[in-house]
Amino acid sequence: MEVGLVGLLRAAWIAGTLPILIASLPSSRLSGFRDALSGFAKRGKTMQSSSQRFTIPQRFFCHFYWVAVVWTTLLLVTTWMYAYTTAPMVSEPFLYSSIASYLTGGSHILSWHKSRSTSLKQIYMVWRSVFLLLLMEVQVLRRLFETIYVFNYSPSARMHIFSYLIGLFFYMAAPLSLCCNCIPEVYEFAVNGVAEFIVRGKSQMPAIEFDWWEFVNPLVKLGWRQWIGAAIFFWGWVHQQRCHVILGSLRDHMEQVDEYVIPHGDWFEIVSSPHYLAEIVIYASLVVVSGGADLTIWLLFAFVVANLVFAAAETHRWYLRKFDNYPSNRLVIFPFIY
């Protein structure tokens, strides 16, 4: 089951990334394919009013984040409970001074508290998954809040139905990719728990004693990569939030519904799509948190980069066509590069 799930997720990310890479090749023979893919990716201001076939309102973006919040929360809660119940970590007192040694690849200082049958590597993999899902939860909660309270989508803003379906798939597959290596055990744990509840009933279920420090402490004991990754995550998270506030505030000052102005402030001073740049930083941080050893998360990151660079290029071209006075120093998405 594990191999099947991981394989399917990897195949999905590759299948999503390859068409974008092919369309990005500078070949005139691919112009038709490139235009078709670009048509699927366009939304909002970049979508021409004449191309409304198979489109839906852009405000349906909120569906992505409702799905993401519910699904990520479910994965986070079940994975965290599984980790807490079957794989809590406790430091050996006399080896406390060796924590730094372990985190840099030295001696093993953490052991099972309730079971010693699983390797230390497996324990860390489970708790890293919890940490990754926790960061994803922070991200999707903020995005849901923004779609409801920050963005004021134009009534005429549309998006292609294909893009909508891809978005729904992404926010189901992305959180799952962050914990796919341990999800079979988590699934079995959850099913067994539900079955036991059905058979025994609420009154016969054994009482669960929560030690809140033990519930959180394993996350604190994760290595320096996880905390560096978390710092990068919140750096991108803060800048994306600022850029979204800037974009949301533009419509508040528009005199007409379909009027557009050049955004200024924060990373908008250096690139045309800083919110996409911040998204790439956020997913790059997840690669760092994972330790860089999980191919599934690398493929997820590759899809995010390919998709956002492709969309940013279209946005940049739209700005150049729309505004004669568009700042010439702004690049597409990567400062000093592209």
Coordinates of N, CA and C in Angstrom, one line a residue, residues 13-226:
W13 N 2.7 14.1 -9.8 CA 3.5 15.4 -9.8 C 4.3 15.4 -11.1
I14 N 4.8 14.3 -11.5 CA 5.6 14.3 -12.8 C 4.7 14.6 -14.0
A15 N 3.5 14.0 -13.9 CA 2.5 14.2 -15.0 C 2.0 15.6 -15.1
G16 N 2.0 16.3 -13.9 CA 1.6 17.7 -13.9 C 2.7 18.6 -14.3
T17 N 3.9 18.2 -14.1 CA 5.1 19.1 -14.3 C 5.6 19.0 -15.8
L18 N 5.6 17.8 -16.3 CA 6.1 17.7 -17.7 C 5.5 18.5 -18.8
P19 N 4.1 18.6 -18.8 CA 3.5 19.4 -19.8 C 3.9 20.9 -19.7
I20 N 4.1 21.4 -18.5 CA 4.5 22.8 -18.3 C 5.9 23.0 -18.8
L21 N 6.8 22.0 -18.5 CA 8.2 22.1 -19.0 C 8.2 22.1 -20.5
I22 N 7.4 21.2 -21.1 CA 7.4 21.1 -22.6 C 6.9 22.4 -23.2
A23 N 5.8 22.9 -22.6 CA 5.3 24.2 -23.1 C 6.2 25.4 -23.0
S24 N 7.2 25.3 -22.1 CA 8.1 26.3 -21.8 C 9.3 26.3 -22.8
L25 N 9.4 25.2 -23.5 CA 10.6 25.1 -24.5 C 10.4 26.2 -25.6
P26 N 11.5 26.9 -26.0 CA 11.4 27.9 -27.0 C 11.4 27.3 -28.4
S27 N 10.3 26.7 -28.8 CA 10.1 26.1 -30.1 C 8.8 26.5 -30.7
S28 N 8.9 27.0 -31.9 CA 7.6 27.4 -32.6 C 6.7 26.3 -32.9
R29 N 7.2 25.1 -32.9 CA 6.3 23.9 -33.2 C 5.4 23.6 -32.0
L30 N 5.8 24.2 -30.8 CA 5.0 23.9 -29.6 C 4.0 25.1 -29.3
S31 N 3.9 26.0 -30.2 CA 3.1 27.2 -30.0 C 1.6 26.9 -29.7
G32 N 1.1 25.9 -30.5 CA -0.3 25.5 -30.3 C -0.5 24.9 -28.9
F33 N 0.4 24.0 -28.5 CA 0.3 23.4 -27.2 C 0.5 24.4 -26.1
R34 N 1.4 25.3 -26.3 CA 1.7 26.4 -25.3 C 0.5 27.3 -25.1
D35 N -0.2 27.6 -26.2 CA -1.4 28.5 -26.2 C -2.5 27.7 -25.4
A36 N -2.7 26.4 -25.7 CA -3.7 25.7 -25.1 C -3.5 25.6 -23.6
L37 N -2.2 25.3 -23.2 CA -1.9 25.2 -21.7 C -2.1 26.6 -21.1
S38 N -1.7 27.6 -21.8 CA -1.8 29.0 -21.2 C -3.3 29.3 -21.0
G39 N -4.1 28.9 -21.9 CA -5.6 29.1 -21.8 C -6.2 28.5 -20.6
F40 N -5.6 27.3 -20.2 CA -6.1 26.6 -19.0 C -5.6 27.4 -17.8
A41 N -4.4 28.0 -17.8 CA -3.8 28.6 -16.7 C -4.4 30.0 -16.4
K42 N -4.9 30.6 -17.4 CA -5.4 32.0 -17.3 C -6.5 32.1 -16.3
R43 N -6.6 33.2 -15.6 CA -7.7 33.5 -14.7 C -7.7 35.0 -14.4
G44 N -8.8 35.4 -13.9 CA -8.9 36.8 -13.5 C -8.5 37.8 -14.6
K45 N -7.6 38.7 -14.3 CA -7.3 39.8 -15.3 C -6.6 39.3 -16.5
T46 N -5.9 38.1 -16.4 CA -5.2 37.6 -17.6 C -6.1 36.8 -18.6
M47 N -7.4 36.6 -18.2 CA -8.3 35.9 -19.1 C -9.1 36.9 -19.8
Q48 N -9.1 36.8 -21.2 CA -9.9 37.7 -22.0 C -11.4 37.4 -21.8
S49 N -12.1 38.5 -21.9 CA -13.6 38.4 -21.8 C -14.2 37.5 -22.8
S50 N -13.5 37.4 -24.0 CA -14.1 36.6 -25.1 C -13.9 35.1 -24.9
S51 N -13.0 34.7 -23.9 CA -12.7 33.3 -23.7 C -13.4 32.8 -22.4
Q52 N -14.7 32.8 -22.4 CA -15.5 32.5 -21.2 C -16.0 31.0 -21.2
R53 N -15.7 30.3 -22.3 CA -16.2 28.9 -22.3 C -15.5 28.0 -21.3
F54 N -16.3 27.2 -20.7 CA -15.8 26.2 -19.7 C -15.1 27.0 -18.5
T55 N -15.6 28.1 -18.1 CA -15.1 28.8 -17.0 C -16.1 28.9 -15.8
I56 N -15.5 29.2 -14.7 CA -16.4 29.4 -13.5 C -15.9 30.7 -12.8
P57 N -16.6 31.2 -11.8 CA -16.2 32.5 -11.1 C -14.9 32.2 -10.4
Q58 N -14.0 33.2 -10.4 CA -12.8 33.1 -9.7 C -12.9 33.0 -8.2
R59 N -14.0 33.5 -7.7 CA -14.3 33.5 -6.2 C -14.4 32.1 -5.7
F60 N -14.5 31.1 -6.7 CA -14.5 29.7 -6.3 C -13.2 29.2 -5.8
F61 N -12.2 30.1 -5.8 CA -10.9 29.8 -5.2 C -11.1 29.4 -3.7
C62 N -12.0 29.9 -3.1 CA -12.2 29.5 -1.7 C -12.5 28.1 -1.5
H63 N -13.0 27.4 -2.5 CA -13.3 26.0 -2.4 C -12.0 25.2 -2.2
F64 N -10.9 25.7 -2.8 CA -9.6 25.0 -2.7 C -9.2 25.0 -1.2
Y65 N -9.4 26.1 -0.5 CA -8.9 26.2 0.8 C -9.8 25.6 1.9
W66 N -11.1 25.6 1.6 CA -12.0 24.8 2.4 C -11.6 23.3 2.4
V67 N -11.4 22.8 1.2 CA -11.0 21.4 1.1 C -9.6 21.2 1.7
A68 N -8.7 22.2 1.5 CA -7.3 22.0 2.1 C -7.4 22.1 3.6
V69 N -8.2 22.9 4.2 CA -8.2 23.0 5.7 C -8.8 21.8 6.3
V70 N -9.9 21.3 5.7 CA -10.5 20.1 6.2 C -9.6 18.9 6.1
W71 N -9.0 18.7 4.9 CA -8.2 17.5 4.6 C -6.9 17.6 5.4
T72 N -6.2 18.8 5.5 CA -5.0 18.9 6.2 C -5.2 18.7 7.7
T73 N -6.3 19.2 8.2 CA -6.6 19.1 9.6 C -6.8 17.6 10.0
L74 N -7.5 16.9 9.1 CA -7.8 15.5 9.3 C -6.4 14.7 9.4
L75 N -5.6 15.0 8.4 CA -4.3 14.3 8.3 C -3.4 14.7 9.5
L76 N -3.4 15.9 9.9 CA -2.6 16.4 11.0 C -3.0 15.8 12.3
V77 N -4.3 15.8 12.6 CA -4.8 15.2 13.9 C -4.6 13.7 14.0
T78 N -4.9 13.0 12.9 CA -4.7 11.5 13.0 C -3.2 11.2 13.0
T79 N -2.3 11.9 12.3 CA -0.9 11.6 12.3 C -0.3 12.0 13.6
W80 N -0.7 13.1 14.2 CA -0.2 13.5 15.5 C -0.6 12.5 16.6
M81 N -1.9 12.1 16.5 CA -2.3 11.1 17.5 C -1.6 9.8 17.4
Y82 N -1.4 9.4 16.2 CA -0.6 8.1 15.9 C 0.8 8.3 16.5
A83 N 1.5 9.4 16.2 CA 2.8 9.6 16.7 C 2.9 9.7 18.2
Y84 N 1.9 10.4 18.8 CA 1.9 10.5 20.3 C 1.6 9.1 20.9
T85 N 0.7 8.3 20.3 CA 0.3 7.1 21.0 C 1.4 6.0 20.8
T86 N 2.0 5.9 19.6 CA 2.9 4.8 19.3 C 4.3 5.1 19.2
A87 N 4.7 6.4 19.1 CA 6.1 6.8 18.8 C 6.5 8.0 19.6
P88 N 6.2 8.1 20.9 CA 6.7 9.3 21.7 C 8.2 9.2 21.9
M89 N 8.9 10.3 21.9 CA 10.3 10.3 22.1 C 10.6 10.9 23.5
V90 N 11.6 10.2 24.2 CA 12.0 10.7 25.5 C 13.5 10.7 25.5
S91 N 14.1 11.8 26.0 CA 15.6 11.9 26.1 C 16.0 11.1 27.3
E92 N 17.1 10.3 27.1 CA 17.7 9.7 28.2 C 18.5 10.7 29.0
P93 N 18.2 10.8 30.3 CA 18.8 11.9 31.1 C 20.3 12.0 31.0
F94 N 21.0 10.9 31.1 CA 22.4 10.9 31.2 C 23.1 11.2 29.8
L95 N 22.2 11.2 28.7 CA 22.7 11.5 27.4 C 22.2 12.9 26.9
Y96 N 21.6 13.7 27.8 CA 21.1 14.9 27.4 C 22.1 15.8 26.8
S97 N 23.3 15.7 27.2 CA 24.4 16.6 26.6 C 24.7 16.2 25.2
S98 N 24.2 15.0 24.8 CA 24.6 14.5 23.4 C 23.5 14.9 22.4
I99 N 22.5 15.7 22.8 CA 21.5 16.0 21.8 C 22.1 16.7 20.6
A100 N 22.9 17.6 20.8 CA 23.5 18.3 19.6 C 24.3 17.4 18.7
S101 N 24.9 16.4 19.4 CA 25.7 15.4 18.6 C 24.8 14.6 17.7
Y102 N 23.6 14.2 18.2 CA 22.7 13.4 17.4 C 22.2 14.2 16.3
L103 N 21.7 15.4 16.6 CA 21.1 16.3 15.6 C 22.0 16.6 14.4
T104 N 23.3 16.5 14.6 CA 24.3 16.7 13.6 C 24.8 15.4 13.0
G105 N 24.1 14.3 13.4 CA 24.5 13.0 12.8 C 25.3 12.1 13.7
G106 N 25.4 12.5 15.0 CA 26.2 11.7 15.9 C 25.4 10.6 16.6
S107 N 25.6 10.4 17.9 CA 25.0 9.3 18.6 C 23.5 9.4 18.7
H108 N 22.8 8.2 18.9 CA 21.4 8.2 19.1 C 21.0 8.4 20.5
I109 N 20.3 9.5 20.7 CA 20.0 9.8 22.1 C 18.5 9.7 22.5
L110 N 17.7 9.4 21.4 CA 16.2 9.3 21.7 C 15.8 7.8 21.7
S111 N 14.8 7.5 22.5 CA 14.4 6.1 22.6 C 12.9 6.1 22.7
W112 N 12.3 4.9 22.4 CA 10.9 4.7 22.6 C 10.5 4.8 24.0
H113 N 9.4 5.5 24.3 CA 8.8 5.5 25.6 C 7.8 4.4 25.9
K114 N 7.1 4.0 24.8 CA 6.1 3.0 25.0 C 6.4 1.8 24.2
S115 N 7.2 1.9 23.2 CA 7.5 0.8 22.3 C 8.9 1.0 21.8
R116 N 9.7 -0.1 21.7 CA 11.1 0.0 21.2 C 11.3 -0.8 20.0
S117 N 10.2 -1.2 19.3 CA 10.3 -2.1 18.2 C 10.5 -1.4 16.8
T118 N 10.4 0.0 16.8 CA 10.6 0.7 15.6 C 11.9 1.5 15.7
S119 N 12.5 1.7 14.5 CA 13.8 2.3 14.5 C 13.7 3.8 14.8
L120 N 14.8 4.4 15.2 CA 14.8 5.8 15.4 C 14.5 6.6 14.2
K121 N 15.0 6.1 13.0 CA 14.7 6.8 11.8 C 13.2 6.9 11.5
Q122 N 12.5 5.8 11.8 CA 11.1 5.8 11.6 C 10.4 6.8 12.5
I123 N 10.8 6.8 13.8 CA 10.2 7.8 14.7 C 10.4 9.2 14.2
Y124 N 11.6 9.5 13.8 CA 11.8 10.9 13.3 C 11.0 11.2 12.0
M125 N 10.8 10.2 11.2 CA 10.0 10.4 9.9 C 8.6 10.7 10.3
V126 N 8.0 10.0 11.3 CA 6.6 10.3 11.7 C 6.5 11.7 12.3
W127 N 7.4 12.1 13.1 CA 7.3 13.4 13.8 C 7.6 14.5 12.8
R128 N 8.5 14.3 11.8 CA 8.7 15.2 10.7 C 7.5 15.4 9.9
S129 N 6.7 14.3 9.7 CA 5.5 14.4 9.0 C 4.5 15.3 9.7
V130 N 4.4 15.2 11.0 CA 3.6 16.0 11.9 C 4.0 17.5 11.7
F131 N 5.3 17.7 11.8 CA 5.8 19.1 11.7 C 5.4 19.7 10.3
L132 N 5.6 18.9 9.2 CA 5.3 19.4 7.9 C 3.8 19.7 7.8
L133 N 2.9 18.8 8.3 CA 1.5 19.0 8.2 C 1.1 20.3 9.0
L134 N 1.8 20.5 10.2 CA 1.5 21.6 11.0 C 1.8 22.9 10.2
L135 N 2.9 23.0 9.5 CA 3.2 24.1 8.7 C 2.2 24.3 7.5
M136 N 1.8 23.2 6.9 CA 0.8 23.3 5.9 C -0.5 23.8 6.4
E137 N -0.9 23.4 7.6 CA -2.1 23.8 8.2 C -2.1 25.4 8.4
V138 N -1.0 25.9 8.9 CA -0.8 27.3 9.1 C -1.0 28.0 7.7
Q139 N -0.4 27.4 6.7 CA -0.5 28.0 5.3 C -2.0 28.1 4.8
V140 N -2.6 26.9 4.8 CA -4.0 26.9 4.2 C -5.0 27.6 5.1
L141 N -4.8 27.7 6.4 CA -5.7 28.5 7.2 C -5.6 30.0 6.8
R142 N -4.4 30.4 6.6 CA -4.2 31.8 6.2 C -4.8 32.1 4.8
R143 N -4.6 31.2 3.9 CA -5.1 31.3 2.5 C -6.7 31.3 2.5
L144 N -7.3 30.5 3.4 CA -8.7 30.5 3.5 C -9.2 31.9 4.0
F145 N -8.6 32.4 5.0 CA -8.9 33.7 5.6 C -8.8 34.8 4.5
E146 N -7.8 34.7 3.7 CA -7.5 35.7 2.7 C -8.6 35.7 1.6
T147 N -9.0 34.5 1.2 CA -10.0 34.4 0.1 C -11.4 35.0 0.6
I148 N -11.6 34.9 1.9 CA -12.9 35.4 2.4 C -12.8 36.9 2.8
Y149 N -11.7 37.3 3.4 CA -11.7 38.6 4.0 C -10.7 39.6 3.3
V150 N -9.8 39.1 2.5 CA -8.8 40.0 2.0 C -9.0 40.3 0.5
F151 N -9.2 39.2 -0.3 CA -9.5 39.4 -1.7 C -10.9 39.8 -2.0
N152 N -11.1 40.7 -2.9 CA -12.4 41.1 -3.3 C -12.5 40.9 -4.8
Y153 N -12.8 39.6 -5.2 CA -12.8 39.2 -6.6 C -13.9 40.0 -7.3
S154 N -13.5 40.4 -8.5 CA -14.4 41.1 -9.4 C -15.5 40.1 -9.8
P155 N -16.8 40.5 -9.9 CA -17.9 39.6 -10.4 C -17.6 39.0 -11.7
S156 N -16.8 39.7 -12.6 CA -16.5 39.3 -13.9 C -15.3 38.4 -14.0
A157 N -14.5 38.3 -12.9 CA -13.3 37.5 -12.9 C -13.7 36.0 -13.0
R158 N -13.0 35.3 -14.0 CA -13.3 33.9 -14.2 C -12.0 33.1 -14.2
M159 N -12.2 31.8 -14.1 CA -11.1 30.8 -14.2 C -11.6 29.6 -14.9
H160 N -10.6 28.9 -15.6 CA -11.0 27.8 -16.4 C -11.3 26.6 -15.5
I161 N -12.3 25.8 -15.9 CA -12.8 24.7 -15.1 C -11.6 23.7 -14.9
F162 N -10.8 23.5 -15.9 CA -9.6 22.6 -15.7 C -8.7 23.1 -14.6
S163 N -8.4 24.4 -14.6 CA -7.6 25.0 -13.5 C -8.2 24.7 -12.2
Y164 N -9.5 24.9 -12.1 CA -10.3 24.6 -10.9 C -10.1 23.2 -10.4
L165 N -10.2 22.2 -11.3 CA -10.1 20.8 -10.9 C -8.6 20.5 -10.5
I166 N -7.7 21.1 -11.2 CA -6.3 20.9 -10.8 C -6.0 21.5 -9.4
G167 N -6.6 22.6 -9.1 CA -6.5 23.2 -7.8 C -7.0 22.3 -6.7
L168 N -8.2 21.8 -6.9 CA -8.8 20.8 -5.9 C -7.9 19.6 -5.7
F169 N -7.4 19.1 -6.8 CA -6.5 17.9 -6.7 C -5.2 18.3 -5.9
F170 N -4.7 19.5 -6.2 CA -3.4 19.9 -5.6 C -3.6 19.9 -4.1
Y171 N -4.6 20.5 -3.6 CA -4.8 20.6 -2.2 C -5.3 19.4 -1.5
M172 N -5.5 18.3 -2.2 CA -5.7 17.0 -1.7 C -4.4 16.3 -1.6
A173 N -3.6 16.4 -2.8 CA -2.4 15.6 -2.9 C -1.2 16.2 -2.2
A174 N -1.1 17.5 -2.1 CA 0.0 18.2 -1.4 C 0.2 17.8 0.0
P175 N -0.9 18.0 0.9 CA -0.8 17.5 2.3 C -0.5 16.0 2.4
L176 N -1.1 15.2 1.5 CA -0.8 13.8 1.6 C 0.6 13.5 1.2
S177 N 1.2 14.2 0.3 CA 2.6 14.0 0.0 C 3.6 14.3 1.1
L178 N 3.1 15.1 2.1 CA 4.0 15.5 3.2 C 4.0 14.4 4.2
C179 N 3.1 13.4 4.2 CA 3.1 12.4 5.2 C 2.9 11.0 4.5
C180 N 3.1 10.9 3.2 CA 2.8 9.6 2.5 C 3.6 8.4 3.0
N181 N 4.8 8.7 3.5 CA 5.6 7.5 3.9 C 5.1 6.8 5.2
C182 N 4.3 7.5 6.0 CA 3.8 6.9 7.2 C 2.2 6.8 7.1
I183 N 1.6 7.2 6.1 CA 0.1 7.3 6.0 C -0.5 5.9 6.1
P184 N 0.1 4.8 5.6 CA -0.5 3.5 5.7 C -0.6 3.1 7.2
E185 N 0.4 3.4 8.0 CA 0.3 3.1 9.5 C -0.7 4.0 10.1
V186 N -0.7 5.2 9.7 CA -1.7 6.2 10.3 C -3.1 5.8 10.0
Y187 N -3.3 5.3 8.7 CA -4.7 4.9 8.3 C -5.1 3.7 9.1
E188 N -4.2 2.7 9.3 CA -4.5 1.5 10.0 C -4.8 1.9 11.5
F189 N -4.1 2.8 12.0 CA -4.3 3.3 13.4 C -5.7 3.9 13.5
A190 N -6.1 4.7 12.6 CA -7.3 5.4 12.6 C -8.5 4.4 12.5
V191 N -8.4 3.5 11.5 CA -9.4 2.5 11.3 C -9.6 1.6 12.5
N192 N -8.5 1.2 13.1 CA -8.6 0.3 14.3 C -9.2 1.1 15.5
G193 N -8.9 2.4 15.6 CA -9.5 3.2 16.6 C -11.0 3.3 16.4
V194 N -11.4 3.6 15.2 CA -12.9 3.7 14.9 C -13.6 2.4 15.2
A195 N -13.0 1.3 14.7 CA -13.6 -0.1 14.9 C -13.7 -0.4 16.4
E196 N -12.7 -0.1 17.2 CA -12.7 -0.3 18.6 C -13.8 0.5 19.3
F197 N -14.0 1.7 18.8 CA -15.1 2.6 19.4 C -16.4 2.0 19.0
I198 N -16.6 1.5 17.8 CA -17.9 0.9 17.4 C -18.2 -0.3 18.2
V199 N -17.2 -1.2 18.4 CA -17.4 -2.4 19.1 C -17.6 -2.2 20.6
R200 N -16.8 -1.4 21.2 CA -16.9 -1.2 22.7 C -17.9 -0.2 23.1
G201 N -18.1 0.8 22.3 CA -18.9 1.9 22.7 C -18.1 2.9 23.5
K202 N -18.6 4.1 23.6 CA -17.9 5.2 24.3 C -17.6 4.9 25.8
S203 N -18.5 4.3 26.5 CA -18.3 4.0 27.9 C -17.3 3.0 28.2
Q204 N -17.0 2.1 27.2 CA -16.0 1.0 27.4 C -14.6 1.3 26.9
M205 N -14.5 2.5 26.2 CA -13.2 2.9 25.7 C -12.2 3.2 26.8
P206 N -11.0 2.8 26.7 CA -10.0 3.1 27.7 C -9.7 4.6 27.7
A207 N -9.6 5.2 28.9 CA -9.3 6.6 29.0 C -7.9 7.0 28.4
I208 N -7.9 8.1 27.7 CA -6.6 8.5 27.1 C -6.1 9.7 28.0
E209 N -4.9 9.5 28.5 CA -4.3 10.5 29.3 C -3.3 11.3 28.5
F210 N -3.6 12.6 28.4 CA -2.8 13.5 27.6 C -1.7 14.1 28.5
D211 N -0.5 14.0 28.1 CA 0.6 14.8 28.7 C 1.0 15.8 27.6
W212 N 0.5 17.0 27.8 CA 0.7 18.0 26.8 C 2.1 18.3 26.4
W213 N 3.0 18.2 27.4 CA 4.4 18.4 27.1 C 5.0 17.3 26.2
E214 N 4.6 16.1 26.5 CA 5.0 14.9 25.7 C 4.3 15.0 24.3
F215 N 3.2 15.7 24.2 CA 2.5 15.8 23.0 C 3.2 16.8 22.0
V216 N 4.0 17.7 22.6 CA 4.6 18.8 21.8 C 6.1 18.6 21.8
N217 N 6.7 18.0 22.9 CA 8.1 17.9 23.1 C 8.9 17.3 21.9
P218 N 8.3 16.2 21.3 CA 9.1 15.6 20.2 C 9.3 16.6 19.0
L219 N 8.4 17.5 18.8 CA 8.6 18.5 17.8 C 9.8 19.4 18.1
V220 N 9.9 19.7 19.4 CA 11.0 20.6 19.8 C 12.4 19.9 19.6
K221 N 12.3 18.5 19.7 CA 13.6 17.8 19.6 C 14.0 17.5 18.2
L222 N 13.2 17.9 17.2 CA 13.6 17.7 15.8 C 14.9 18.5 15.5
G223 N 15.5 18.1 14.4 CA 16.9 18.7 14.1 C 16.9 20.1 13.6
W224 N 18.1 20.6 13.4 CA 18.3 22.0 13.0 C 17.7 22.2 11.6
R225 N 17.6 21.2 10.8 CA 17.0 21.4 9.4 C 15.6 21.8 9.5
Q226 N 14.9 21.2 10.5 CA 13.5 21.5 10.6 C 13.2 22.9 11.1

